[in-house]
CSV table of C-alpha atoms in Angstrom, one decimal:
chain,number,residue,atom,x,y,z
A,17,UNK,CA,-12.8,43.9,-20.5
A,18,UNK,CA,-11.6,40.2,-19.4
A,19,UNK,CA,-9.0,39.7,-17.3
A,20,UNK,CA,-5.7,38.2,-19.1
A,21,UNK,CA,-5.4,34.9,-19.4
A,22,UNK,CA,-3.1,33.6,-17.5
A,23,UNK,CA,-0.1,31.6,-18.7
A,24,UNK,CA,-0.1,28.0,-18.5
A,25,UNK,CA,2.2,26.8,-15.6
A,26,UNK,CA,4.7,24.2,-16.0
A,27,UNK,CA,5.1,21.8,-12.9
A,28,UNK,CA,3.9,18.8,-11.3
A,29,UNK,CA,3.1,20.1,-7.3
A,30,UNK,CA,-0.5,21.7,-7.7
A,31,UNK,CA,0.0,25.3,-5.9
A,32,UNK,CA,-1.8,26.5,-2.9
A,33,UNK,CA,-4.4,28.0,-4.5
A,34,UNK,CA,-5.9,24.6,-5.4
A,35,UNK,CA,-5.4,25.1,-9.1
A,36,UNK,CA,-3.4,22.1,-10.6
A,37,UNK,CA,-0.2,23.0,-12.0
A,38,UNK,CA,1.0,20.9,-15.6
A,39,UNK,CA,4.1,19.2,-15.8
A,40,UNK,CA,6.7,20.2,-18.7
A,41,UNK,CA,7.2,18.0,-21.5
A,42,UNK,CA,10.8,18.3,-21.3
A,43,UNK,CA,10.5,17.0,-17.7
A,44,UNK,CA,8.2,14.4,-19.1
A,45,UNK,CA,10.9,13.2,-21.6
A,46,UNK,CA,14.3,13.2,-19.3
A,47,UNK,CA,11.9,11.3,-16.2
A,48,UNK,CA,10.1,9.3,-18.9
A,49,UNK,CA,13.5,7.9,-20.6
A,50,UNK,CA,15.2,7.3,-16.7
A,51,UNK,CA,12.0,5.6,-15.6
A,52,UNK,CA,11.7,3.1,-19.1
A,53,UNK,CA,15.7,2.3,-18.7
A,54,UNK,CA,15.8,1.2,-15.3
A,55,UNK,CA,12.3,-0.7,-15.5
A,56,UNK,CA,13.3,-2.6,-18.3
A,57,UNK,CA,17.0,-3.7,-16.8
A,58,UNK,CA,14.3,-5.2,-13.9
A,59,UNK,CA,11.6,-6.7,-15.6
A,60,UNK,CA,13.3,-8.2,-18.3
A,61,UNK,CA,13.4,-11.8,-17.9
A,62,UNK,CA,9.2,-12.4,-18.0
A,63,UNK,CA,9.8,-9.9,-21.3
A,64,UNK,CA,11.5,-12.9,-22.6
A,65,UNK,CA,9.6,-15.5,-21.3
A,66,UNK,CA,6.6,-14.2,-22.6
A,67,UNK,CA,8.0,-13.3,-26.2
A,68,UNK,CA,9.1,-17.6,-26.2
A,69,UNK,CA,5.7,-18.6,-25.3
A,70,UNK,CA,3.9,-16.6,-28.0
A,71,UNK,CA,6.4,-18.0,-30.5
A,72,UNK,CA,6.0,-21.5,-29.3
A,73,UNK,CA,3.1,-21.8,-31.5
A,74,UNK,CA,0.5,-24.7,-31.1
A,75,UNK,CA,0.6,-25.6,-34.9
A,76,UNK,CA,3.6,-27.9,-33.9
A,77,UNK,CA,4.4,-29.7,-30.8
A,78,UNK,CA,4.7,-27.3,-28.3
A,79,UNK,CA,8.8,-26.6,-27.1
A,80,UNK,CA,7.9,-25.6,-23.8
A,81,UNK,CA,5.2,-26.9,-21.1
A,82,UNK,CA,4.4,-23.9,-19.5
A,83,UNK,CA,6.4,-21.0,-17.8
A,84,UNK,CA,8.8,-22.8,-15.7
A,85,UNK,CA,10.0,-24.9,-18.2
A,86,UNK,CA,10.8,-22.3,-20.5
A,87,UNK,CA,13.4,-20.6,-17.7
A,88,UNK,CA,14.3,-24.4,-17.1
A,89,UNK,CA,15.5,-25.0,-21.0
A,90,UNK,CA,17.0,-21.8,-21.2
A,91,UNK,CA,19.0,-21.3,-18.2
A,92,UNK,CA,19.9,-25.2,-18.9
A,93,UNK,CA,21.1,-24.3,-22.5
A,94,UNK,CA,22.3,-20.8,-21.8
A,95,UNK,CA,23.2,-20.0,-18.6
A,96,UNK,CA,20.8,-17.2,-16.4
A,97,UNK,CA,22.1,-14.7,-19.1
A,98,UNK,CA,20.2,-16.5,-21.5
A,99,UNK,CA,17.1,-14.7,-20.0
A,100,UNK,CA,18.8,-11.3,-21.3
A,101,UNK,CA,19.0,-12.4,-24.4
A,102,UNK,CA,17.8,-9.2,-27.3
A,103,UNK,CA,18.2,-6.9,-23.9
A,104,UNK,CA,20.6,-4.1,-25.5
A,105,UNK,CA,17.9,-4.1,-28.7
A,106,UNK,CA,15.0,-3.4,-25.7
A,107,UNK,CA,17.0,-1.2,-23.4
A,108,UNK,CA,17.7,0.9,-26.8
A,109,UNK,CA,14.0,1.3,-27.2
A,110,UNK,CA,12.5,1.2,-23.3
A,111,UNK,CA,14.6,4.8,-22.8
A,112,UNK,CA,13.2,6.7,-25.9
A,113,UNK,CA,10.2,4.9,-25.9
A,114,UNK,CA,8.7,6.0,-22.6
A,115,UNK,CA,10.7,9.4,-23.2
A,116,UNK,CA,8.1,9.5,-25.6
A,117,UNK,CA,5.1,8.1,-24.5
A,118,UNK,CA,5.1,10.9,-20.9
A,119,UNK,CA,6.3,13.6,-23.2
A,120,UNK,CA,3.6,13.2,-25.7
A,121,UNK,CA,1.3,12.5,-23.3
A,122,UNK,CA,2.4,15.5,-21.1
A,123,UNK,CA,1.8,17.9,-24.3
A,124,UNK,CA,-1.5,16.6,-25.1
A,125,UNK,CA,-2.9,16.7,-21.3
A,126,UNK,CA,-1.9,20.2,-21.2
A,127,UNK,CA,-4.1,21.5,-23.9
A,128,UNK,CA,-6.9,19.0,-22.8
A,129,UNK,CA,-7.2,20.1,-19.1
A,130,UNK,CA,-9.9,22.2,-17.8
A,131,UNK,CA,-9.4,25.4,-16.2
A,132,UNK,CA,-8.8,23.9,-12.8
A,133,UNK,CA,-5.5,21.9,-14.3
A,134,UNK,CA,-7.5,18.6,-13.6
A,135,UNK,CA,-7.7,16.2,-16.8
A,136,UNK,CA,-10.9,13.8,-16.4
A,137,UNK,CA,-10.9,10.1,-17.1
A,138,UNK,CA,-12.5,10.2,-20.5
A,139,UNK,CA,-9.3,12.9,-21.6
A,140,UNK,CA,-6.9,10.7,-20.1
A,141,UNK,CA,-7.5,7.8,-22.3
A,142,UNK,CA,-7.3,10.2,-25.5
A,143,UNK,CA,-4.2,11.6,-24.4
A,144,UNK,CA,-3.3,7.7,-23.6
A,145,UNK,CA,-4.0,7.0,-27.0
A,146,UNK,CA,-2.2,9.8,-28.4
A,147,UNK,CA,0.9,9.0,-26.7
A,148,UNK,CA,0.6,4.9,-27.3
A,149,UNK,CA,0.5,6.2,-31.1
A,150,UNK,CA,3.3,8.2,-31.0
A,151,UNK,CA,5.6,5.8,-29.2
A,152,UNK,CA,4.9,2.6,-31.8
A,153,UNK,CA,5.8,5.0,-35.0
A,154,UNK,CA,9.0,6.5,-33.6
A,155,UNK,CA,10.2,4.0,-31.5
A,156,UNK,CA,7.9,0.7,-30.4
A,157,UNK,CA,7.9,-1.1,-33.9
A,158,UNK,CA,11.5,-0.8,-35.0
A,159,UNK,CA,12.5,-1.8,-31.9
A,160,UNK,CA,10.1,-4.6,-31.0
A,161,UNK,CA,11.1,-5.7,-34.4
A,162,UNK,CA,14.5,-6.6,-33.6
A,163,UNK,CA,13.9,-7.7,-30.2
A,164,UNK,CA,11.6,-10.4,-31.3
A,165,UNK,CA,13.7,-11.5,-34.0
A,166,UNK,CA,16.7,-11.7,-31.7
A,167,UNK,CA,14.7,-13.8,-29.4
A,168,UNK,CA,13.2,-16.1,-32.1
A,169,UNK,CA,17.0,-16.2,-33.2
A,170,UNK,CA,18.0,-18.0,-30.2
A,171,UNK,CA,16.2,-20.8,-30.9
A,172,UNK,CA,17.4,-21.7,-34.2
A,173,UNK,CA,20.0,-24.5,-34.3
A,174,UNK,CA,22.2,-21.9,-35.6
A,175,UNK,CA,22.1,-18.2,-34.2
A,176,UNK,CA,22.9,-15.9,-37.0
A,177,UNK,CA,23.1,-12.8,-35.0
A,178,UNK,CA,25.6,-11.7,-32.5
A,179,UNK,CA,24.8,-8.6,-31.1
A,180,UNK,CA,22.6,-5.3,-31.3
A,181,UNK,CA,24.1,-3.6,-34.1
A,182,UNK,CA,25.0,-6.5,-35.9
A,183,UNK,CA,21.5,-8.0,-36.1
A,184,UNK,CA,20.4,-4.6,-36.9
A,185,UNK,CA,22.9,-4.7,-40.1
A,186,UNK,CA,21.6,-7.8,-41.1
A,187,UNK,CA,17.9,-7.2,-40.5
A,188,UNK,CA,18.4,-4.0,-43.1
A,189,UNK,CA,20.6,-5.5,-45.3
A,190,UNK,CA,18.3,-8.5,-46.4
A,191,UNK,CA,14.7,-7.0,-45.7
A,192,UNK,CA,15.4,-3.2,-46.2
A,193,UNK,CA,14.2,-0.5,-43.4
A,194,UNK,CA,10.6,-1.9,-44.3
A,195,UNK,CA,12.4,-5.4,-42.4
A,196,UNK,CA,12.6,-3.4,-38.8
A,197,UNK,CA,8.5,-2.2,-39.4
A,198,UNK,CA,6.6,-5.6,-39.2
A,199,UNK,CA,3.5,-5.6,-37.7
A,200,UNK,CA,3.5,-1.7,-37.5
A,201,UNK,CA,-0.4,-2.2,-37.6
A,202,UNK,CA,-0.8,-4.3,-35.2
A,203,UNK,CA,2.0,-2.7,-32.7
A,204,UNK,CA,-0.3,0.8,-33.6
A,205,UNK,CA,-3.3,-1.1,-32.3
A,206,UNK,CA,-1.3,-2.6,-29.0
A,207,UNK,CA,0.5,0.3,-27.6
A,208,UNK,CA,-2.3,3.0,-29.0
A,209,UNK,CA,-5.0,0.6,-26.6
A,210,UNK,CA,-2.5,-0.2,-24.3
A,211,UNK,CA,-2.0,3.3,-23.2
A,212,UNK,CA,-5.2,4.5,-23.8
A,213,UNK,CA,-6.2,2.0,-20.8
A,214,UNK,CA,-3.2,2.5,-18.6
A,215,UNK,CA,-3.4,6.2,-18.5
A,216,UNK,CA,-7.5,6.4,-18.9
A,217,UNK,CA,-7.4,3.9,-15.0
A,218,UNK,CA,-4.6,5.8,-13.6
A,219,UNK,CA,-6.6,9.3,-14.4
A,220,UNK,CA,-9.5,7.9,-12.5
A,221,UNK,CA,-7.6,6.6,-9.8
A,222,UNK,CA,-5.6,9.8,-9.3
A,223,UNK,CA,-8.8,11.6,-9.8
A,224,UNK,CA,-11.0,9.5,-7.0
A,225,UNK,CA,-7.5,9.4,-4.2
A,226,UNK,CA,-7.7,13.6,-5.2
A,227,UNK,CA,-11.0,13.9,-4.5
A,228,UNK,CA,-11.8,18.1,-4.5
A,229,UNK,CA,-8.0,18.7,-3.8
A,230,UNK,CA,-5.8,18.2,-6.8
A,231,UNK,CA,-2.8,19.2,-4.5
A,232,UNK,CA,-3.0,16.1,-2.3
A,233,UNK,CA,0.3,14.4,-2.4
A,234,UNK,CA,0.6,11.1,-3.2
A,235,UNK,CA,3.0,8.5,-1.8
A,236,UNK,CA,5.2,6.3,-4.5
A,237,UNK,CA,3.6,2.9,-2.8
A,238,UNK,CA,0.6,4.6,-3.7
A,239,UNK,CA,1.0,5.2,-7.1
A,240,UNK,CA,3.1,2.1,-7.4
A,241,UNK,CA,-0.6,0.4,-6.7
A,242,UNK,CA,-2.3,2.5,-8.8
A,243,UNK,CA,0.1,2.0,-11.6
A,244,UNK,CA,-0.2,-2.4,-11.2
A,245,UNK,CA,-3.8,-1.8,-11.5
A,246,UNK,CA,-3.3,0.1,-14.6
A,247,UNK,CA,-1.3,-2.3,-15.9
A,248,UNK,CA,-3.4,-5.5,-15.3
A,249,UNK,CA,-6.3,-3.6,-17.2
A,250,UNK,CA,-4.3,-3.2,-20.0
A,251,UNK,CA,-2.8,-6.7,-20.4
A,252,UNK,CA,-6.3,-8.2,-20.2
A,253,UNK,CA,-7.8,-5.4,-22.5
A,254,UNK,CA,-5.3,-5.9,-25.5
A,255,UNK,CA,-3.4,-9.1,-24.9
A,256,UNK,CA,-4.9,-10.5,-28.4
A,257,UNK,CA,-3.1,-7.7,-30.0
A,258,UNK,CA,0.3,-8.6,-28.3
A,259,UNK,CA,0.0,-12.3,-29.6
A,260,UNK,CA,-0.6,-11.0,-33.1
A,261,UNK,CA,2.4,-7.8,-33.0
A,262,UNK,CA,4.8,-10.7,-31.8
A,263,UNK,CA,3.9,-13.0,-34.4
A,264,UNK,CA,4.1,-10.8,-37.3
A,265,UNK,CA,7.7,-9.6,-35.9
A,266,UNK,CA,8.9,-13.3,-35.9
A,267,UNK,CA,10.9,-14.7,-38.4
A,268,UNK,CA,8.4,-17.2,-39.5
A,269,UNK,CA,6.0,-13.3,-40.6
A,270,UNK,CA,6.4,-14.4,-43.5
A,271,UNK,CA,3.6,-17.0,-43.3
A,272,UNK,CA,1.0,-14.4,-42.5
A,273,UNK,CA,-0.2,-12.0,-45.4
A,274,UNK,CA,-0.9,-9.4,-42.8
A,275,UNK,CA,-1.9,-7.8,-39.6
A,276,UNK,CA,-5.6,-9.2,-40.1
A,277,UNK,CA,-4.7,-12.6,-42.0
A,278,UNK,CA,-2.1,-13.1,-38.9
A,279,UNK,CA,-5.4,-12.5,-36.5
A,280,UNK,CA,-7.5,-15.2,-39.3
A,281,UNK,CA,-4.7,-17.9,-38.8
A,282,UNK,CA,-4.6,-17.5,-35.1
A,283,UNK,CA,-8.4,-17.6,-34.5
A,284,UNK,CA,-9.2,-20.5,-37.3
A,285,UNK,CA,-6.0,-22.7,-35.9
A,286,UNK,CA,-5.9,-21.9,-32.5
A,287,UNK,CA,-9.3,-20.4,-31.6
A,288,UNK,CA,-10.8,-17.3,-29.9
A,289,UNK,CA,-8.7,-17.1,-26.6
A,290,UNK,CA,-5.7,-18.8,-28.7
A,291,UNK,CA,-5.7,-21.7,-25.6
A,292,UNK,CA,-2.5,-22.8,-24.1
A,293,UNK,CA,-1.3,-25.6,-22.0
A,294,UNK,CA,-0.3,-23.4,-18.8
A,295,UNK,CA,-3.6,-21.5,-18.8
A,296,UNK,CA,-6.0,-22.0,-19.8
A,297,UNK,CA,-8.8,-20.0,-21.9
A,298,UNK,CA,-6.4,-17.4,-22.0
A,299,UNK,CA,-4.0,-15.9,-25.2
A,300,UNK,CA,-0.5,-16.7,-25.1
A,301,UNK,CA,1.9,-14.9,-23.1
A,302,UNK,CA,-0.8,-13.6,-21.0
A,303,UNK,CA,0.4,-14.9,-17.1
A,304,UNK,CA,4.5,-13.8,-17.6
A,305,UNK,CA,2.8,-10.5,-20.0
A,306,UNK,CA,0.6,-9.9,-16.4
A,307,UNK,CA,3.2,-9.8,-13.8
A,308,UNK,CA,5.9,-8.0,-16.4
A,309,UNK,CA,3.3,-5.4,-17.1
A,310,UNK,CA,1.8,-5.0,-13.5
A,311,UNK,CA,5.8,-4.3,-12.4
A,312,UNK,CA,7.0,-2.6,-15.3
A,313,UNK,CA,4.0,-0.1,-15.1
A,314,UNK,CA,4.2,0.5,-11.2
A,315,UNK,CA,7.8,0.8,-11.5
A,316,UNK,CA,7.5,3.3,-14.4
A,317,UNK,CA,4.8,5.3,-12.7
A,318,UNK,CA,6.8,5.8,-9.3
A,319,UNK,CA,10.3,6.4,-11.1
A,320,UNK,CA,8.3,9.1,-13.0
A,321,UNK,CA,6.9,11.0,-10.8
A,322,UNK,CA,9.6,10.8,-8.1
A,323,UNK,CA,11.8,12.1,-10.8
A,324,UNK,CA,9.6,15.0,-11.9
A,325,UNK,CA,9.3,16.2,-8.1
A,326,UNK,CA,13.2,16.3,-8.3
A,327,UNK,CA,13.0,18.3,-11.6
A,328,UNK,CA,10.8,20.8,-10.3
A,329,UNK,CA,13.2,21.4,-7.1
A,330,UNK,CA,16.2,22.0,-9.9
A,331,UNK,CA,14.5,23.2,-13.3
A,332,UNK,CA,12.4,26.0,-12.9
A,333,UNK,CA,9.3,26.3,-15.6
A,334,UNK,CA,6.9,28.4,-13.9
């Protein structure tokens, strides 16, 4: 007769017996959301720099000449907290999104792992993907929506929009709920790949520092590293698809038919790497979108799992 299965456990720490334990989803989704609010209150300002880049498209004389003079115009026209502008609509959406993203990915690993507890490289990035899915249907597009619009806003001659809920009220109210979903294909596409690389290159990492032991302890500056490197292979791996999600949530979307004939328009006007003055043979966006992503992933990942250790002291799953 086989012996019962054992029950799955619920925890981060892998026990002494050398058999990785799993980490709760509902631990996954109170870290996930602290981690995403207090990265996002950091790393803001190249959010916004990048978004203005991408819209500075090179079909008209070009607003800005490279990073620094974006900060320049905008701190010159709008003070420092002009580089906060369309924070509240991303602070609204960082907390559930990554609330999201480590719960969903938490759920999936934990019916993917083998009977060790240790999920391999090639499971990561489907449980990567999984999550990036999840996270741009329930949360990502709406509010990358309005947080591009709000920034694309700013540099009208006259602002229409004056706050979160406000915008959010007039974004519905003239385009319907389909007005705070454009570019859902494209923002599938971008976070689906984006996490699918992030987590698929932090499984390996955690995998090789590991070794045979899946109880070794890891330091945050450790997984602060890990989680930079991460990051850097995702913005190089999907940064075409960030250009396109951010043009299609503009207000000028209108002159694209779609998710693809915004990707014709960009490669037939602009070409392959869509070139730009401040560096070049590289997409838009892709420098400030680099050191935004290489922090904000680092930060996420240490805030995460720092924050799941504390869980486990105080919420007993096992």
């Amino acid at each position: 007769m086989a012996a019962p299965r054992a029950p799955r456990a619920l925890a981060a720490a892998a026990p002494a017996s050398g058999k990785a334990k799993l980490t709760h989803p509902g631990k996954a989704i109170l870290a996930g959301g602290l981690a995403g609010g207090i990265e996002i209150c950091i790393t803001f300002p190249t959010e916004y720099v990048k978004t203005q880049l991408q819209l500075d498209e090179r079909s008209h004389p070009p607003r800005y000449r490279g990073i620094g003079d974006c900060v320049r115009q905008t701190v010159r026209g709008h003070g420092v907290l002009g580089l906060y502008r369309g924070l509240s609509s991303l602070l609204y959406g960082s907390i559930p999104k990554a609330a999201v993203r480590f719960g969903m990915f938490e759920f999936l690993s934990n019916h993917m792992r083998d009977a060790q507890g240790r999920l391999d490289s090639t499971r990561g990035l489907l449980c990567g993907l999984g999550a990036g899915v999840a996270e741009a249907v329930v949360v990502v597009c709406p509010m990358e929506t309005i947080k591009v619009k709000f920034i694309h806003d700013q540099t009208s001659a006259n602002p229409k929009y004056r706050g979160f809920f406000h915008g959010v009220r007039e974004i519905v109210r003239e385009q319907g709920l389909k007005g705070t979903y454009q570019g859902l294909t494209a923002t599938v596409l971008k976070q689906g790949s984006n996490q699918a690389i992030r987590f698929f290159v932090m499984t390996s990492l955690r995998n090789w520092y590991q070794g045979d032991n899946p109880d070794k302890p890891m330091n945050p500056l450790l997984t602060g590293v890990f989680g930079a490197v991460a990051g850097a292979a995702s913005v190089f791996g999907n940064t075409p698809l960030d250009v396109i999600k951010t043009r299609m949530q503009g207000l000028e979307a209108h002159k694209y038919r779609n998710t693809w004939d915004c990707g014709l328009q960009i490669l037939r006007n602009e070409g392959l790497m869509g070139s730009c003055p401040y560096l070049p043979c590289s997409p838009p966006g892709t420098v400030p979108r680099l050191g935004r992503v290489c922090l904000d992933v680092a930060i996420v990942f240490i805030i995460y799992d720092e924050v799941v250790k504390l869980l486990n002291k105080v919420w007993k799953t096992d």
